[in-house]
Short mmCIF file of N, CA and C in Angstrom, two decimals:
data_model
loop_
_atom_site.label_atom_id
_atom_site.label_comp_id
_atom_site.label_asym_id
_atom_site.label_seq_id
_atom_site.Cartn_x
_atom_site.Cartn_y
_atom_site.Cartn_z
N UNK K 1346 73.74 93.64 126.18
CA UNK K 1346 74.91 94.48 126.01
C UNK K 1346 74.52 95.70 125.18
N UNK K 1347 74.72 97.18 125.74
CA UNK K 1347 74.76 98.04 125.16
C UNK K 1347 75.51 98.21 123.80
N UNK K 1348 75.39 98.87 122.77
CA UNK K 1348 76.04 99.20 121.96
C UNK K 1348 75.83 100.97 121.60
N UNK K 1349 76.87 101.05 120.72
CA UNK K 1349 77.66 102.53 120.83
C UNK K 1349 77.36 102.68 119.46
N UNK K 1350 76.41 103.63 118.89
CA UNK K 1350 76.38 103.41 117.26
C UNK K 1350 77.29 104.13 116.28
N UNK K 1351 77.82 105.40 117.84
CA UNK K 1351 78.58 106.44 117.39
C UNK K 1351 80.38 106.18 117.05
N UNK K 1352 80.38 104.90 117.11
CA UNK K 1352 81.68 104.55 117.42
C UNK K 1352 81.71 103.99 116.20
N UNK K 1353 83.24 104.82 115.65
CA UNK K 1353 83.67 104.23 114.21
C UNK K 1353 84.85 104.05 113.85
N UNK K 1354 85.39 103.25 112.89
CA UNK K 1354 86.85 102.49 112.39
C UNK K 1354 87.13 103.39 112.15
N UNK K 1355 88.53 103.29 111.62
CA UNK K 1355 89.55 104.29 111.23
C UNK K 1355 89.54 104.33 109.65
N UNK K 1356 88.94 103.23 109.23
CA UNK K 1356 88.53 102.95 107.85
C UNK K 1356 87.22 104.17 107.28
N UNK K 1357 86.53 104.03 108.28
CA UNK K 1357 84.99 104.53 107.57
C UNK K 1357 85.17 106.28 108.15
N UNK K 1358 85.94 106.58 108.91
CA UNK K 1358 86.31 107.70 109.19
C UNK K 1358 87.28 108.45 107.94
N UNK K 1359 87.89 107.64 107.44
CA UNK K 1359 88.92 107.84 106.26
C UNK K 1359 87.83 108.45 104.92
N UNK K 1360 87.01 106.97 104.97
CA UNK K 1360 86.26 107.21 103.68
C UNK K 1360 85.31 108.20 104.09
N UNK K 1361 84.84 108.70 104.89
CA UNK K 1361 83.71 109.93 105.07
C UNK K 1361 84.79 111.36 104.84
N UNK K 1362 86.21 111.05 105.50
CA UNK K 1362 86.65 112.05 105.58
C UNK K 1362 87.50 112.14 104.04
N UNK K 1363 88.07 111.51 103.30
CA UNK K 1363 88.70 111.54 102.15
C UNK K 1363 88.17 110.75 100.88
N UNK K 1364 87.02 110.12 101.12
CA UNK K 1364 86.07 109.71 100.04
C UNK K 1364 86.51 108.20 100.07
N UNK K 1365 85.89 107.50 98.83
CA UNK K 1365 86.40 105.80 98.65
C UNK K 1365 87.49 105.61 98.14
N UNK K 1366 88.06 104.36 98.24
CA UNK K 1366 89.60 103.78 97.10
C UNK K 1366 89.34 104.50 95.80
N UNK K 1367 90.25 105.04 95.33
CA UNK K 1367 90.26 105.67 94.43
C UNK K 1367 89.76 106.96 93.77
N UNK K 1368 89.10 107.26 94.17
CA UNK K 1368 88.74 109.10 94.11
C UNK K 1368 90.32 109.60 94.45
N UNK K 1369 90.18 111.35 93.68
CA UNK K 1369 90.96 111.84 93.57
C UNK K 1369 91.51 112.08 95.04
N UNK K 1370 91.01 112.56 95.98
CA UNK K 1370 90.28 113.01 97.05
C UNK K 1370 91.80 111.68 97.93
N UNK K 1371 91.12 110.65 98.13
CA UNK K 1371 91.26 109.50 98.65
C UNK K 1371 92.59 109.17 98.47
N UNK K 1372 93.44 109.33 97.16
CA UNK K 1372 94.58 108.96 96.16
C UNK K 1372 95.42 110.24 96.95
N UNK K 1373 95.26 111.34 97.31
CA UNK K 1373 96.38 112.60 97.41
C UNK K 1373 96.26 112.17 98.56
N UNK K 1374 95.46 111.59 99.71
CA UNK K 1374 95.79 111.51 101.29
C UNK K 1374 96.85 110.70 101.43
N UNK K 1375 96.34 109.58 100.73
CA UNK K 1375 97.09 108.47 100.92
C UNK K 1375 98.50 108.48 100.32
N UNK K 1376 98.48 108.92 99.37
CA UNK K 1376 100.20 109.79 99.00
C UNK K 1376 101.23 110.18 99.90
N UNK K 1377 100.45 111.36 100.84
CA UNK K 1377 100.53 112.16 101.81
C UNK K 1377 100.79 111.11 102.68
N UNK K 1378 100.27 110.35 103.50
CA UNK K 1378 100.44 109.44 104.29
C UNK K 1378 102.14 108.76 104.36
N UNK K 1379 101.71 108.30 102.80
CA UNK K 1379 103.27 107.30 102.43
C UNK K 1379 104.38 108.02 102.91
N UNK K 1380 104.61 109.10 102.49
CA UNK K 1380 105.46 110.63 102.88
C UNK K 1380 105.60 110.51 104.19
N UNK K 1381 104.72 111.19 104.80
CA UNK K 1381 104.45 110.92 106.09
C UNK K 1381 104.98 109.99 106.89
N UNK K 1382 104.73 108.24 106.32
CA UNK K 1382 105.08 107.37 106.99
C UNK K 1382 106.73 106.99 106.93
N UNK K 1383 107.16 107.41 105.63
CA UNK K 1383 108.37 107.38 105.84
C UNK K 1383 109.16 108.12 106.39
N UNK K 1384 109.27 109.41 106.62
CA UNK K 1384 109.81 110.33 107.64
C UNK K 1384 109.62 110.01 108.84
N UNK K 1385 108.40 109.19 109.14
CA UNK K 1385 108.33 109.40 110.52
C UNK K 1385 109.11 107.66 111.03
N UNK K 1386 109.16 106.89 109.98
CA UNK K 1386 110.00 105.51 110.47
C UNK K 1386 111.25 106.11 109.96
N UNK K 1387 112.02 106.95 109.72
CA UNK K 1387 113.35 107.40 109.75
C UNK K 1387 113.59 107.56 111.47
N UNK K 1388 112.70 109.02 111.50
CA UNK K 1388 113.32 109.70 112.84
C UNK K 1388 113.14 108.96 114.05
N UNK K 1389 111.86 107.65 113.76
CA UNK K 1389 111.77 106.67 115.30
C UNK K 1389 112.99 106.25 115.02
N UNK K 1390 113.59 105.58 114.01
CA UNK K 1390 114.52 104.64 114.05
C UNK K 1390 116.13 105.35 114.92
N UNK K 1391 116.32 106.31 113.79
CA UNK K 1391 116.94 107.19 114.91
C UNK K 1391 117.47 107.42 116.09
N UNK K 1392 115.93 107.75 116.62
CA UNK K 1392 115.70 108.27 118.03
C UNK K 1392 116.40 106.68 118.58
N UNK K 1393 115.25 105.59 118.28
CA UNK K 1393 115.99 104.32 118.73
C UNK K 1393 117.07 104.26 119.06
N UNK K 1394 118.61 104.46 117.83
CA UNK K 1394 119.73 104.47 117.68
C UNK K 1394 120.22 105.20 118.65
N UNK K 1395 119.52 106.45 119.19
CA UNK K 1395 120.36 107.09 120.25
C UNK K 1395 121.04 108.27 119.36
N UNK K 1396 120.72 108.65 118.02
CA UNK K 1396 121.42 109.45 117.25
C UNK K 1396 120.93 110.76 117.23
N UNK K 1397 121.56 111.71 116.96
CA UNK K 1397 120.81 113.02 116.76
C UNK K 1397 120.73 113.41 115.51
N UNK K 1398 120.15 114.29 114.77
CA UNK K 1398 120.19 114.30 113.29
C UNK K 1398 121.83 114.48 112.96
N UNK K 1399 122.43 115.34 113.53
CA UNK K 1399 123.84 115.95 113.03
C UNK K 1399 124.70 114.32 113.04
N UNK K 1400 124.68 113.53 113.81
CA UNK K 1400 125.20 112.40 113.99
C UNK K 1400 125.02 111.62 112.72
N UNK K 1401 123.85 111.31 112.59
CA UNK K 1401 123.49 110.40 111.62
C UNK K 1401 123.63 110.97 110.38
N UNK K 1402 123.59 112.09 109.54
CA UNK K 1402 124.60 112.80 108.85
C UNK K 1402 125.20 112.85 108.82
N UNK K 1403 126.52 112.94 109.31
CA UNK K 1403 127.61 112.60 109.74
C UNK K 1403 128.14 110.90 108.81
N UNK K 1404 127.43 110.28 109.77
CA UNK K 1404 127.60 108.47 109.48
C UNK K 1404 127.19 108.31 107.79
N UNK K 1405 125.98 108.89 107.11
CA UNK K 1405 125.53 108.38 106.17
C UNK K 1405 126.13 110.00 104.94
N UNK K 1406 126.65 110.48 105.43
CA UNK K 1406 127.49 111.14 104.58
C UNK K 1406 126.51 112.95 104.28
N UNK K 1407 126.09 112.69 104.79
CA UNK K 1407 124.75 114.17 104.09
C UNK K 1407 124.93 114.99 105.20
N UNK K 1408 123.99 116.11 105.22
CA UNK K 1408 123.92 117.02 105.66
C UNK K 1408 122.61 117.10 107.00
N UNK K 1409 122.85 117.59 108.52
CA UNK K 1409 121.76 117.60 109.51
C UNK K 1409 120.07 118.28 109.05
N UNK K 1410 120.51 119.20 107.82
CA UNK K 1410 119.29 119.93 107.46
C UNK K 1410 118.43 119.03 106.17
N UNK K 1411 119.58 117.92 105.38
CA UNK K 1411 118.93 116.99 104.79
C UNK K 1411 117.65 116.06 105.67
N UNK K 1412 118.78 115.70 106.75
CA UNK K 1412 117.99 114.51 107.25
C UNK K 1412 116.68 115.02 108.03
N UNK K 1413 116.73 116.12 108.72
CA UNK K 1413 115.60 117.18 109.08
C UNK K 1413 114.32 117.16 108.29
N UNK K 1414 115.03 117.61 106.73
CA UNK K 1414 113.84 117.81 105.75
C UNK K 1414 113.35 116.44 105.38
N UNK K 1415 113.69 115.33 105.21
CA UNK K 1415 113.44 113.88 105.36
C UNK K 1415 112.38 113.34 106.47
N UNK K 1416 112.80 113.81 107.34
CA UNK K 1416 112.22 113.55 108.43
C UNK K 1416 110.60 114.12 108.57
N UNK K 1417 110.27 115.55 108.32
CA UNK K 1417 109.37 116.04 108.30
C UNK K 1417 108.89 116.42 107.00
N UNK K 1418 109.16 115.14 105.94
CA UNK K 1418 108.36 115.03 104.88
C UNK K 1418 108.45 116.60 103.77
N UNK K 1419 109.79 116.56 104.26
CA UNK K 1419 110.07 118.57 103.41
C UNK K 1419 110.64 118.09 101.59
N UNK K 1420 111.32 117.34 101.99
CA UNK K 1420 112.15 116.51 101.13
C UNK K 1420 111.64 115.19 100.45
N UNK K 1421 111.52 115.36 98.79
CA UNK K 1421 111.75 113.66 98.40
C UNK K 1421 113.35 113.34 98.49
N UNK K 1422 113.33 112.09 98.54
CA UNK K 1422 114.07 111.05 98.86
C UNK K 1422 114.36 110.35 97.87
N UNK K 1423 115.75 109.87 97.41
CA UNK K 1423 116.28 109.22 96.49
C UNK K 1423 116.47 107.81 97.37
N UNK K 1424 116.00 106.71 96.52
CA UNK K 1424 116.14 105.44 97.06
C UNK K 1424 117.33 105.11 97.71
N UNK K 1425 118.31 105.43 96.63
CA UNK K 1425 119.76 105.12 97.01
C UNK K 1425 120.47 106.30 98.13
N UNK K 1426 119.46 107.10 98.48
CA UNK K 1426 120.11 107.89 99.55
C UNK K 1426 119.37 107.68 100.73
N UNK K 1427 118.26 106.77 100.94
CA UNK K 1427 117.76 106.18 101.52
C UNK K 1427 118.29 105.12 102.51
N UNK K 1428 118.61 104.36 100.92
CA UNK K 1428 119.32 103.23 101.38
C UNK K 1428 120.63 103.63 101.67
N UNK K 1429 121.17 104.48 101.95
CA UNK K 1429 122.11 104.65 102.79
C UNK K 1429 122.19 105.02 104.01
N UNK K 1430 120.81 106.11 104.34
CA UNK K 1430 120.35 106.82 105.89
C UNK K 1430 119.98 105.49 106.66
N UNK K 1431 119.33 104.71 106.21
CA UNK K 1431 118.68 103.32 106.74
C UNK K 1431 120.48 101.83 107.05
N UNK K 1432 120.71 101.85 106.04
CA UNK K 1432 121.97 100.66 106.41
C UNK K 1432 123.27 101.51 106.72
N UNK K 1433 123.72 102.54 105.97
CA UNK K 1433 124.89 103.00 106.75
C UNK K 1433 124.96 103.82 107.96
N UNK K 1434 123.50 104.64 107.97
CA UNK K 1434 123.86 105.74 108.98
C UNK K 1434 123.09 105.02 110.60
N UNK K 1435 122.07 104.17 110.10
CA UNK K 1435 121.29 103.51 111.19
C UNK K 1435 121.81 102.01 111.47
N UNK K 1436 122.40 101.46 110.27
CA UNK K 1436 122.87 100.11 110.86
C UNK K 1436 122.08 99.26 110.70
N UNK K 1437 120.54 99.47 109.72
CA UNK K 1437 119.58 98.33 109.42
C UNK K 1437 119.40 98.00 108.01
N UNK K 1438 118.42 97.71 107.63
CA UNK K 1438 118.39 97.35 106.18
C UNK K 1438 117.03 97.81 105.46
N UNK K 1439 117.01 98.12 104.29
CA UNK K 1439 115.98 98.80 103.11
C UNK K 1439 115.28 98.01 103.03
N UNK K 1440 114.25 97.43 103.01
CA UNK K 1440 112.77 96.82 102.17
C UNK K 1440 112.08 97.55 101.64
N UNK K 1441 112.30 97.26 100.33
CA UNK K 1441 110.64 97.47 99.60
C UNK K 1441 110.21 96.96 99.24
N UNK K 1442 108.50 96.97 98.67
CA UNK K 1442 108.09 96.24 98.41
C UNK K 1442 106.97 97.09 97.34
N UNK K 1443 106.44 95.97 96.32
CA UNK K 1443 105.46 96.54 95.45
C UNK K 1443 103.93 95.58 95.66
N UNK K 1444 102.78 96.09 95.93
CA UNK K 1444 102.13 95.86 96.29
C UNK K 1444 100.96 95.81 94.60
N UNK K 1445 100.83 94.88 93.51
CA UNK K 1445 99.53 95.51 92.42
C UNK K 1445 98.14 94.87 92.95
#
């Protein structure tokens, strides 16, 4: 069986491209990411729902240009306004979790 030497994880691509756990480097991506990941499990959820931003503003009490800036990581996010875009305006529920 042939092998491919050029072929690499998403792990070792990370660390070539943003350094190891913990470098400064490594710490601001992954920040970035978190950001990232939460805007972007807002607007799937959303989309899921069948909602449009103005809608779901609407439901969770805020504004279409809030949930916009939320969405594309423009905006921090208050937990408790969170937890309202997520259970009142989407109809699901908040988890968090702390990971040491």
């Amino acid at each position: 069986m042939k092998t491919n030497n050029d072929i690499k994880t998403l792990s070792q691509i990370i660390n070539e491209q943003f350094g190891e756990i913990g470098t400064a480097e490594r710490t601001a991506f992954e920040e970035g990411y978190e950001s990232f990941k939460l805007g972007t499990l807002v607007h799937d959820a959303r989309i899921e729902k069948g909602l449009t931003q103005e809608q779901l503003a609407v439901k969770c009490g805020t504004n279409k240009s809030y949930i916009s800036k939320v969405e594309n990581n423009i905006k921090d996010v208050r937990i408790s306004t969170l937890q309202r875009i997520v259970e009142v305006g989407l109809g699901g529920r908040l988890n968090l979790s702390v990971t040491l």
